[in-house]
Tab-separated table of C-alpha atoms in Angstrom:
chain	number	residue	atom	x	y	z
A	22	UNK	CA	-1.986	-49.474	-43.814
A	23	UNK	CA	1.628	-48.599	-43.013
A	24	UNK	CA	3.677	-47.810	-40.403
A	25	UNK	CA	3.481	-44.289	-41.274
A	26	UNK	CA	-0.450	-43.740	-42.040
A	27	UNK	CA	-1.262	-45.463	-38.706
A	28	UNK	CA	0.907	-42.693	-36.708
A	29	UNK	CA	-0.062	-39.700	-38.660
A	30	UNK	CA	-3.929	-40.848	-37.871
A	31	UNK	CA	-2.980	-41.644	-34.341
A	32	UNK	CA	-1.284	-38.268	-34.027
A	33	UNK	CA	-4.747	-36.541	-35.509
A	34	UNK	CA	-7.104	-38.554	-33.193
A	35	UNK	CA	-4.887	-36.963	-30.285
A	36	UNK	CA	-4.584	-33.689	-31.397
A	37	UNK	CA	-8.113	-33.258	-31.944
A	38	UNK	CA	-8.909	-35.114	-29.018
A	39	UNK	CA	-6.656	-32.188	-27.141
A	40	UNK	CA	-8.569	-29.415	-28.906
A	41	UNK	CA	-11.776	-30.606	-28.853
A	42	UNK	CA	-14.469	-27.444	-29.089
A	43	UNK	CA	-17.215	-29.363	-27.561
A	44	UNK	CA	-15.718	-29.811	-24.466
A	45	UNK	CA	-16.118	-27.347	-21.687
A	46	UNK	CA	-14.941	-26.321	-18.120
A	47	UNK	CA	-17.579	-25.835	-15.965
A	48	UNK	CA	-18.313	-21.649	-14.874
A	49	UNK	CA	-16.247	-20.166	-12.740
A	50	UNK	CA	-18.658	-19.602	-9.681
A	51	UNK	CA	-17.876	-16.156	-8.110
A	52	UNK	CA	-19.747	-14.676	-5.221
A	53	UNK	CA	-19.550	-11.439	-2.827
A	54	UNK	CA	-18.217	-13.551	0.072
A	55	UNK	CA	-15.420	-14.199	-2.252
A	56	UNK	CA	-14.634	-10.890	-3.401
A	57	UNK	CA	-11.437	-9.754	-1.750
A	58	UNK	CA	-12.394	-5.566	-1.415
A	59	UNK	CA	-9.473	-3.081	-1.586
A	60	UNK	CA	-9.540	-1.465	2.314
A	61	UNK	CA	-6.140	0.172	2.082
A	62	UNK	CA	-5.063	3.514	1.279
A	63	UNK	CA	-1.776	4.632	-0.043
A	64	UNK	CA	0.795	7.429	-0.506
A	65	UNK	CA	3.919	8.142	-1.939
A	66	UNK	CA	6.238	10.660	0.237
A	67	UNK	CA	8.189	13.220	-1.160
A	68	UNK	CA	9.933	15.935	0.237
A	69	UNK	CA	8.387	20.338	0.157
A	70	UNK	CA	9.527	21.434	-3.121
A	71	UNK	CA	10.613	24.214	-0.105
A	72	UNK	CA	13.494	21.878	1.017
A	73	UNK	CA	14.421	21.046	-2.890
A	74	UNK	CA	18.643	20.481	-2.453
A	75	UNK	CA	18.658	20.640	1.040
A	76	UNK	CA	16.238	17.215	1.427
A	77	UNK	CA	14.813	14.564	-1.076
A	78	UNK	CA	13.803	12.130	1.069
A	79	UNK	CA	11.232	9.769	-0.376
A	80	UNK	CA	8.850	6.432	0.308
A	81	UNK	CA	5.685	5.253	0.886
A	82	UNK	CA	2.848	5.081	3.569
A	83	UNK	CA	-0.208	3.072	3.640
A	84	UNK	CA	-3.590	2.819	6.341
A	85	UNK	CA	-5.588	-0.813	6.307
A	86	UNK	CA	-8.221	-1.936	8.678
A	87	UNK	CA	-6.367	-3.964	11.886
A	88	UNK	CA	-7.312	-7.217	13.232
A	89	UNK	CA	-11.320	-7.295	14.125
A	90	UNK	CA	-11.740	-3.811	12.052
A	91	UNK	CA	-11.413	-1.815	15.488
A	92	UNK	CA	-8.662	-0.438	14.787
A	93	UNK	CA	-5.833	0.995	11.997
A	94	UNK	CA	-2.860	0.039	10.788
A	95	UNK	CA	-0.844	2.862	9.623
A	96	UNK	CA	2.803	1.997	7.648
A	97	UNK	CA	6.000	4.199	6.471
A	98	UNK	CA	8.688	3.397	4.504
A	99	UNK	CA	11.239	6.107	4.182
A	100	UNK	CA	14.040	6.381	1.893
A	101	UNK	CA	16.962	8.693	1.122
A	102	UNK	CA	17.153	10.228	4.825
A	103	UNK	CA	20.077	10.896	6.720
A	104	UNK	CA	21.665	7.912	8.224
A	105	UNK	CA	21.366	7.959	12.431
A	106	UNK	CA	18.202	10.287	12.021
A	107	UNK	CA	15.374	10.093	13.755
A	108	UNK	CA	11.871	11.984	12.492
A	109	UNK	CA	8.296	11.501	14.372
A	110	UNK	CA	5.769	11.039	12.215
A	111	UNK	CA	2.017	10.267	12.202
A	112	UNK	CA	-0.820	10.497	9.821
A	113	UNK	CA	-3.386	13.325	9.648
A	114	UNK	CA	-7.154	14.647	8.719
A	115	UNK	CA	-6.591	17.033	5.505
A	116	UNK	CA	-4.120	17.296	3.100
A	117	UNK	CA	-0.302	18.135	2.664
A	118	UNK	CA	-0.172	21.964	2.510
A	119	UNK	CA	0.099	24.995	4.755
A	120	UNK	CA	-3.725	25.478	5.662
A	121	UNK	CA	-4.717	22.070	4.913
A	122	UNK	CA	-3.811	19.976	8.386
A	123	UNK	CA	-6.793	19.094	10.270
A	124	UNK	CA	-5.390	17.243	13.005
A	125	UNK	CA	-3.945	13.755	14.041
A	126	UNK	CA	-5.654	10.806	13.170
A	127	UNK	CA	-6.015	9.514	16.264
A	128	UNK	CA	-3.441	9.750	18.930
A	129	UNK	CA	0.219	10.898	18.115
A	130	UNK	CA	1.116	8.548	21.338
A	131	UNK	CA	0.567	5.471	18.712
A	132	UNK	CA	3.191	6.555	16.413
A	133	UNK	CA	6.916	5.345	17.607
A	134	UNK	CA	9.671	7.281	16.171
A	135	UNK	CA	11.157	6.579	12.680
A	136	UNK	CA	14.995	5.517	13.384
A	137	UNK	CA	16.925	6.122	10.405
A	138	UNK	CA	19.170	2.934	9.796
A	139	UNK	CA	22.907	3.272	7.916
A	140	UNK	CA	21.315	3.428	4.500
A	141	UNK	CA	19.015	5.896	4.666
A	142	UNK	CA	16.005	4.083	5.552
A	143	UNK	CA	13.407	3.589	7.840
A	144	UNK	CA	9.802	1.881	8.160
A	145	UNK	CA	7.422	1.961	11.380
A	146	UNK	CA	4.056	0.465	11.607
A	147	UNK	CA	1.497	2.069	14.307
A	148	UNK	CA	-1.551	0.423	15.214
A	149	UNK	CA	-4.707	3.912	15.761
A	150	UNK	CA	-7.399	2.759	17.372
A	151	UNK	CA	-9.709	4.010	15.429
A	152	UNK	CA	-11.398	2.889	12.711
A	153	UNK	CA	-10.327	3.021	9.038
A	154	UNK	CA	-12.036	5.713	8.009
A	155	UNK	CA	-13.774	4.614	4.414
A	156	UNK	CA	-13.979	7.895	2.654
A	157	UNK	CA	-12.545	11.617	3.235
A	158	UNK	CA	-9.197	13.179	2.768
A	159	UNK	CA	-5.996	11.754	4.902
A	160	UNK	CA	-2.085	12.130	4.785
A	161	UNK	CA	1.187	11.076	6.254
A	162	UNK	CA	3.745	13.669	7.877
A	163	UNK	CA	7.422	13.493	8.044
A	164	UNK	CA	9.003	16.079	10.420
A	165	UNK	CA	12.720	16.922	11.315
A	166	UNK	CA	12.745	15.868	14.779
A	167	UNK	CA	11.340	16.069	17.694
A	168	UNK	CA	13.449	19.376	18.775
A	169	UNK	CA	11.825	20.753	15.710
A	170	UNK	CA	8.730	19.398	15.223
A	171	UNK	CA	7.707	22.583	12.848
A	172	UNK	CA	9.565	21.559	9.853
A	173	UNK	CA	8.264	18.959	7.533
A	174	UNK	CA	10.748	16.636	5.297
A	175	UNK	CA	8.524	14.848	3.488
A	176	UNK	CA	4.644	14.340	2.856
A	177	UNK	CA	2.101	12.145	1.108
A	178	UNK	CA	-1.377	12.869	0.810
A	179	UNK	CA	-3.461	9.160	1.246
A	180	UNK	CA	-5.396	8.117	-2.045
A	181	UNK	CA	-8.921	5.972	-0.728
A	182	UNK	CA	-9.245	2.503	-1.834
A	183	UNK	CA	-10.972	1.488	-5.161
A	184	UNK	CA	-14.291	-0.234	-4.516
């Protein structure tokens, strides 16, 4: 046998050594304990079409279950606002719409003041304590400031987790 025979049968015994069909990993072992469920909800903000050239700010919001599930965690992240602004904000029972707002979720004393930073941004975490709700119909408010509270600048109504 030469040289050459003896490494082109060398080189099959590898390969098919590599890709051998008969060999298999053992099942993947999966169980509920494992399973990592989606608790959060999300938005996306966007200014009133009302305010269309006058405002566009935009972002997101989100509300997940806090530490020990006692309580919520409810985040912002604005974009596009005025630089130096400052906007309260807080999450609601309902949806975004004249007619639609069925109060605070929980107290508006848990959610500090959005402070506009030099780019037009801001993000602000509150921790409710309440409990993440698991079903119904939530949003986040925007609103000008606190002199006039009235006047909304941007919205998102809160989609429910998947399950």
């Amino acid at each position: 046998m030469t040289l050459r025979h003896a490494l082109v049968v060398s080189l099959a015994v590898l390969a098919a050594a590599a890709c051998n069909p008969f060999h298999k990993d053992p099942a993947v072992s999966v169980s509920a304990k494992d399973a990592s469920l989606n608790t959060r909800w999300h938005a996306n903000l966007a200014s009133p079409a009302a305010l269309a050239g006058v405002v566009q700010m935009n972002g997101s919001a989100s509300m997940a279950p806090g530490a020990g599930g006692t309580s919520t965690i409810v985040s912002i992240d604005l974009a596009n606002a005025a630089p130096g602004g400052v906007h309260p904000w807080d999450a609601h029972a309902g949806q975004c719409g004249a007619g639609m707002d069925l109060g605070v979720f929980g107290s508006s004393a848990s959610y500090k003041l959005l402070k506009v930073d030099g780019d037009g941004r801001a993000s602000e975490r509150a921790k409710v304590p309440v409990r993440t709700p698991e079903a119904g119909e939530y949003f986040v408010v925007v609103r000008a400031s606190v002199a006039n509270p009235e006047t909304i600048v941007a919205c998102g109504n809160l989609a429910p987790p998947t399950q």
